[in-house]
mmCIF file of C-alpha atoms and ligand atoms in Angstrom:
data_model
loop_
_atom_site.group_PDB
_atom_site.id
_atom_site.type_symbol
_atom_site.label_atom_id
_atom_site.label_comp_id
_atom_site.label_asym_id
_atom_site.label_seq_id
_atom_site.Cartn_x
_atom_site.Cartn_y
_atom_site.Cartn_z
ATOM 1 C CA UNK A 129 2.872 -20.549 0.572
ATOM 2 C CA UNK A 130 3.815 -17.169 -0.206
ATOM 3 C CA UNK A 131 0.954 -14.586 0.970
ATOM 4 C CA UNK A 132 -1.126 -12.607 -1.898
ATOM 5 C CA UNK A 133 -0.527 -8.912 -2.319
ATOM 6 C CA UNK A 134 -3.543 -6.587 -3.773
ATOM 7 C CA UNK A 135 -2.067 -3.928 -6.144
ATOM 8 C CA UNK A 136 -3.675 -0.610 -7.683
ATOM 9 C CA UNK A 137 -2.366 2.713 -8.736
ATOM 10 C CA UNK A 138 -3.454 5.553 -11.048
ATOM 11 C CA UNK A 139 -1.717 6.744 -13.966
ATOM 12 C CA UNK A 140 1.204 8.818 -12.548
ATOM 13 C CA UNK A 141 1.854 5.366 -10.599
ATOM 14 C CA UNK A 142 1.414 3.191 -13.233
ATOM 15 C CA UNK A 143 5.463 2.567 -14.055
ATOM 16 C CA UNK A 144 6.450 2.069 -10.613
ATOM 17 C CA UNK A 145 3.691 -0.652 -9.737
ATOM 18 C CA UNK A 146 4.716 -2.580 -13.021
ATOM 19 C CA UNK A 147 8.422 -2.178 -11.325
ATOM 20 C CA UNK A 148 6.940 -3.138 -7.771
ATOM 21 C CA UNK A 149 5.091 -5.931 -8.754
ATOM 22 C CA UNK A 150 7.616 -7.400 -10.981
ATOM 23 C CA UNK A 151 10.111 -7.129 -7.828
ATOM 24 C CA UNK A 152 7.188 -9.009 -6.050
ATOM 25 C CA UNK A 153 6.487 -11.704 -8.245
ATOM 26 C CA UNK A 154 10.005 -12.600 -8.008
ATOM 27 C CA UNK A 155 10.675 -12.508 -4.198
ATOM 28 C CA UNK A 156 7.545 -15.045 -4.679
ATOM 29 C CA UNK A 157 4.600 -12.854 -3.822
ATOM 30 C CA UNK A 158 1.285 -13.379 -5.730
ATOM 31 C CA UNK A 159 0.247 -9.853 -6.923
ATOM 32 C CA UNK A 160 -3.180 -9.353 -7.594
ATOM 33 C CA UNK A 161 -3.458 -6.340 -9.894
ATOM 34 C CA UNK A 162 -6.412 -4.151 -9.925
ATOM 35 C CA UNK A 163 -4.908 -1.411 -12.257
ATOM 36 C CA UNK A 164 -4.823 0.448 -14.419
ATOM 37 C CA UNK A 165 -3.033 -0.872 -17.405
ATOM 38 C CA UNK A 166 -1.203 1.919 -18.787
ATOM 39 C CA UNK A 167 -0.094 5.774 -18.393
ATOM 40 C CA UNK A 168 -3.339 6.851 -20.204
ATOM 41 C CA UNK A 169 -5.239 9.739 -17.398
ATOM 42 C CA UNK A 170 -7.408 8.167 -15.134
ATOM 43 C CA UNK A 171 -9.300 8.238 -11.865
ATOM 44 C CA UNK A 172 -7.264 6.594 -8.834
ATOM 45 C CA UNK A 173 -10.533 5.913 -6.853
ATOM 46 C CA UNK A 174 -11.698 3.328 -9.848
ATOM 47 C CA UNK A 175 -9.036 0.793 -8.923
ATOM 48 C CA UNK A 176 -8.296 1.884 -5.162
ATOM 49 C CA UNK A 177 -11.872 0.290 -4.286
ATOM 50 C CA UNK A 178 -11.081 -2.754 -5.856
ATOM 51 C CA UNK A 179 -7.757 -3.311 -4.075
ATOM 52 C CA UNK A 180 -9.254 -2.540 -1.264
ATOM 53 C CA UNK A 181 -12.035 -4.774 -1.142
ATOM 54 C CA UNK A 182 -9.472 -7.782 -1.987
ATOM 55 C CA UNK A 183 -8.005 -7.073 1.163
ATOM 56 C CA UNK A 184 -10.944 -6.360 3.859
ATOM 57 C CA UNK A 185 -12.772 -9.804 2.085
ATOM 58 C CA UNK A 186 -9.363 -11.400 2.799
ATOM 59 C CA UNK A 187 -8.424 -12.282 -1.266
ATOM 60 C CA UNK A 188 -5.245 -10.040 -0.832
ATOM 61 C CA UNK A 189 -3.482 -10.378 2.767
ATOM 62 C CA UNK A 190 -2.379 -6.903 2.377
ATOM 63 C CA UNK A 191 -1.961 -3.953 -0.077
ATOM 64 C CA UNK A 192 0.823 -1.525 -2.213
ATOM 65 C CA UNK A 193 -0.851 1.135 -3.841
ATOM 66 C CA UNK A 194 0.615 4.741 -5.462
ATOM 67 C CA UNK A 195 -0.371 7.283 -7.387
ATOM 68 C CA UNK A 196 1.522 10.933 -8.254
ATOM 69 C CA UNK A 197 1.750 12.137 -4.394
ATOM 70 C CA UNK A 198 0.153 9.580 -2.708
ATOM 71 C CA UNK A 199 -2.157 11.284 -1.220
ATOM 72 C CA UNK A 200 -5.367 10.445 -3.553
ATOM 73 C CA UNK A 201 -5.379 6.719 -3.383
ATOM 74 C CA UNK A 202 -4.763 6.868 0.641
ATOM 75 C CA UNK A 203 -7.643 9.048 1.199
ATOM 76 C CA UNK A 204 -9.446 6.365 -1.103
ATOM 77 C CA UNK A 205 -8.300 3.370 0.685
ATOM 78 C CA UNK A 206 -8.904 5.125 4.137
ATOM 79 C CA UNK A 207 -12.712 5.357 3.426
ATOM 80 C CA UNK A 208 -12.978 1.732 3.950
ATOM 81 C CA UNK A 209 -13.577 0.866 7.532
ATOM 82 C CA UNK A 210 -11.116 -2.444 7.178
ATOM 83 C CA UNK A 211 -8.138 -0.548 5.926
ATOM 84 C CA UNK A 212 -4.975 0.893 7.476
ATOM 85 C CA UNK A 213 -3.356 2.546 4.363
ATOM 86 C CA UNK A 214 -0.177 4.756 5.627
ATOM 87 C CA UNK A 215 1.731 6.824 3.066
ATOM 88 C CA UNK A 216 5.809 6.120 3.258
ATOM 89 C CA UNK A 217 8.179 7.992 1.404
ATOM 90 C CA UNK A 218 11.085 6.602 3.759
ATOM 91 C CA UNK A 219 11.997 3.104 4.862
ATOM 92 C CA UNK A 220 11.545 4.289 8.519
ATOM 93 C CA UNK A 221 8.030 5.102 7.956
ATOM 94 C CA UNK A 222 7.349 2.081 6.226
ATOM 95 C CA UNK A 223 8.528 0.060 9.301
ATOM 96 C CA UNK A 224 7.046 2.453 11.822
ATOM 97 C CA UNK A 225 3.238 2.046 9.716
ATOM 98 C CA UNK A 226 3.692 -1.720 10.236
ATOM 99 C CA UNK A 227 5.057 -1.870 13.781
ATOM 100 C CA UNK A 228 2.970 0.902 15.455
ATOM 101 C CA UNK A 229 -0.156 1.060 13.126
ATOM 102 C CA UNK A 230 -0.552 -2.343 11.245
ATOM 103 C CA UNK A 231 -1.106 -0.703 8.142
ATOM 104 C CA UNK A 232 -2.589 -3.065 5.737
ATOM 105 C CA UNK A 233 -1.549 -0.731 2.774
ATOM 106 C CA UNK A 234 1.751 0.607 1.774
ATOM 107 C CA UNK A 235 0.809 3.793 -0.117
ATOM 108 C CA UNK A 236 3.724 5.204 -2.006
ATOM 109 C CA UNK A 237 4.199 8.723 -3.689
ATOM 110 C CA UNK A 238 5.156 7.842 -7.313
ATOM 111 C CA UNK A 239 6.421 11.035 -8.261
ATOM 112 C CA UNK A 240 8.317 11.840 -5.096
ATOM 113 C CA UNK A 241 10.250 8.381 -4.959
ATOM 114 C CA UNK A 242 12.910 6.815 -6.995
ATOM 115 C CA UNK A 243 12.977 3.148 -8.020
ATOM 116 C CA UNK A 244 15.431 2.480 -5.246
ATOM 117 C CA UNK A 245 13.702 4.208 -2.727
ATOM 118 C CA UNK A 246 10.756 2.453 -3.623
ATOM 119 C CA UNK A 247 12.207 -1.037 -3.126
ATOM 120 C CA UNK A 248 13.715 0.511 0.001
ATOM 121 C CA UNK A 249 10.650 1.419 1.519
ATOM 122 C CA UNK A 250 8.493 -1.751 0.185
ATOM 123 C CA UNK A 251 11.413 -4.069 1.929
ATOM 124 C CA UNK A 252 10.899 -2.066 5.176
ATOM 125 C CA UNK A 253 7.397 -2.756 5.250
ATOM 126 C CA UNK A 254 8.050 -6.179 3.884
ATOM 127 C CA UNK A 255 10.185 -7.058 7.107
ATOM 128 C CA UNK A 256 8.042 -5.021 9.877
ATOM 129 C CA UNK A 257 6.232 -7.002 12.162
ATOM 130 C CA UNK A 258 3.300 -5.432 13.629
ATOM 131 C CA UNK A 259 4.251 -4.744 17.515
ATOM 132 C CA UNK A 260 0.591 -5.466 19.106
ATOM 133 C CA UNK A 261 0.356 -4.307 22.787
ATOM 134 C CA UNK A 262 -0.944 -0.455 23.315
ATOM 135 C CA UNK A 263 -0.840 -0.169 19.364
ATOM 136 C CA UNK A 264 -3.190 -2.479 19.384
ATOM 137 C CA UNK A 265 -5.340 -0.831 21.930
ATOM 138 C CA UNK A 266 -5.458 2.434 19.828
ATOM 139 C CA UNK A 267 -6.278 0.514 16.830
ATOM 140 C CA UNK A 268 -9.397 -0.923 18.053
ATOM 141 C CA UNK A 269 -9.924 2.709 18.664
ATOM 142 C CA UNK A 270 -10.124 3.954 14.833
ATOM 143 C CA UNK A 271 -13.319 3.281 13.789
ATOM 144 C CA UNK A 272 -15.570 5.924 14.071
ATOM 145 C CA UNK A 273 -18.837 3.717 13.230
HETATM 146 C C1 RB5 B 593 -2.469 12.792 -11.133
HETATM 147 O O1 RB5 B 593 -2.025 13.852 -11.895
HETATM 148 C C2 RB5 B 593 -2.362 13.097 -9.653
HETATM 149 O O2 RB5 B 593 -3.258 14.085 -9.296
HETATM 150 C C3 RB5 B 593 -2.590 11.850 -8.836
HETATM 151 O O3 RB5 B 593 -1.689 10.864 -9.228
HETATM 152 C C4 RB5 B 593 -2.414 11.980 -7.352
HETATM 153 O O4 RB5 B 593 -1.234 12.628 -7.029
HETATM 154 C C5 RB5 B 593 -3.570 12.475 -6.624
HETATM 155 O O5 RB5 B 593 -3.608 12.506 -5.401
#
């Protein structure tokens, strides 16, 4: 069964997570999508929590979130203690967040990317395998609580 992917981006990302998650849906994924529904102006942090809950209660076995730079819906999803949300704007990075780090959240920079990157990066990420070992070590070393 294919594994369940937790969506969310603000207005500036709204047209590349309908892109995304179409792309998704038809490599087989199950996208769950926390919003928003449209290019109206909105507030990323309204649907970042959401996504991000879906993935620390274990609804969603991982995350793909965007907004204009990126930067706003990482610092969102980074406030929750079970998240690992790393911000790729090349496939390199993508694979690097999910070797090295584990990142449970591919964070992309709508406005900064094109369509092709996008799927570039996402597939990077996609393929990754986390590496374990002394990335793991450091890991377990993140928390600050
Ligand atoms: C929206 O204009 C923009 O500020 C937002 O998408 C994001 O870049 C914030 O970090």
């Amino acid at each position: 069964m294919m594994e369940t992917i937790a969506m969310a981006s603000d207005h500036a990302g709204y047209t590349l997570k309908c892109a995304l998650k179409e792309y998704l849906n038809e490599k087989g994924y199950n996208v769950l999508d926390f919003g928003t529904d449209s290019e109206e102006s909105c507030d990323y942090p309204d649907y970042a929590h959401p996504a991000a809950l879906a993935v620390e209660n274990g609804e969603a076995a991982f995350g793909v979130a965007m907004c204009g730079t990126g930067n706003g819906i990482q610092i969102t999803l980074n406030k929750h203690q079970g998240i690992r949300a790393a911000l790729c704007w090349r496939p390199e990075l993508a694979a690097l967040a999910k070797e090295h780090n584990n990142a449970n959240f591919l964070v992309l920079p709508a406005r900064f990317v094109s369509y092709d990157e996008a799927i570039g990066i996402l597939n990077a990420y996609l393929e990754a395998k986390f590496e374990g070992g002394r990335h793991l070590r450091r890991i377990d070393k993140i928390s600050c609580r």
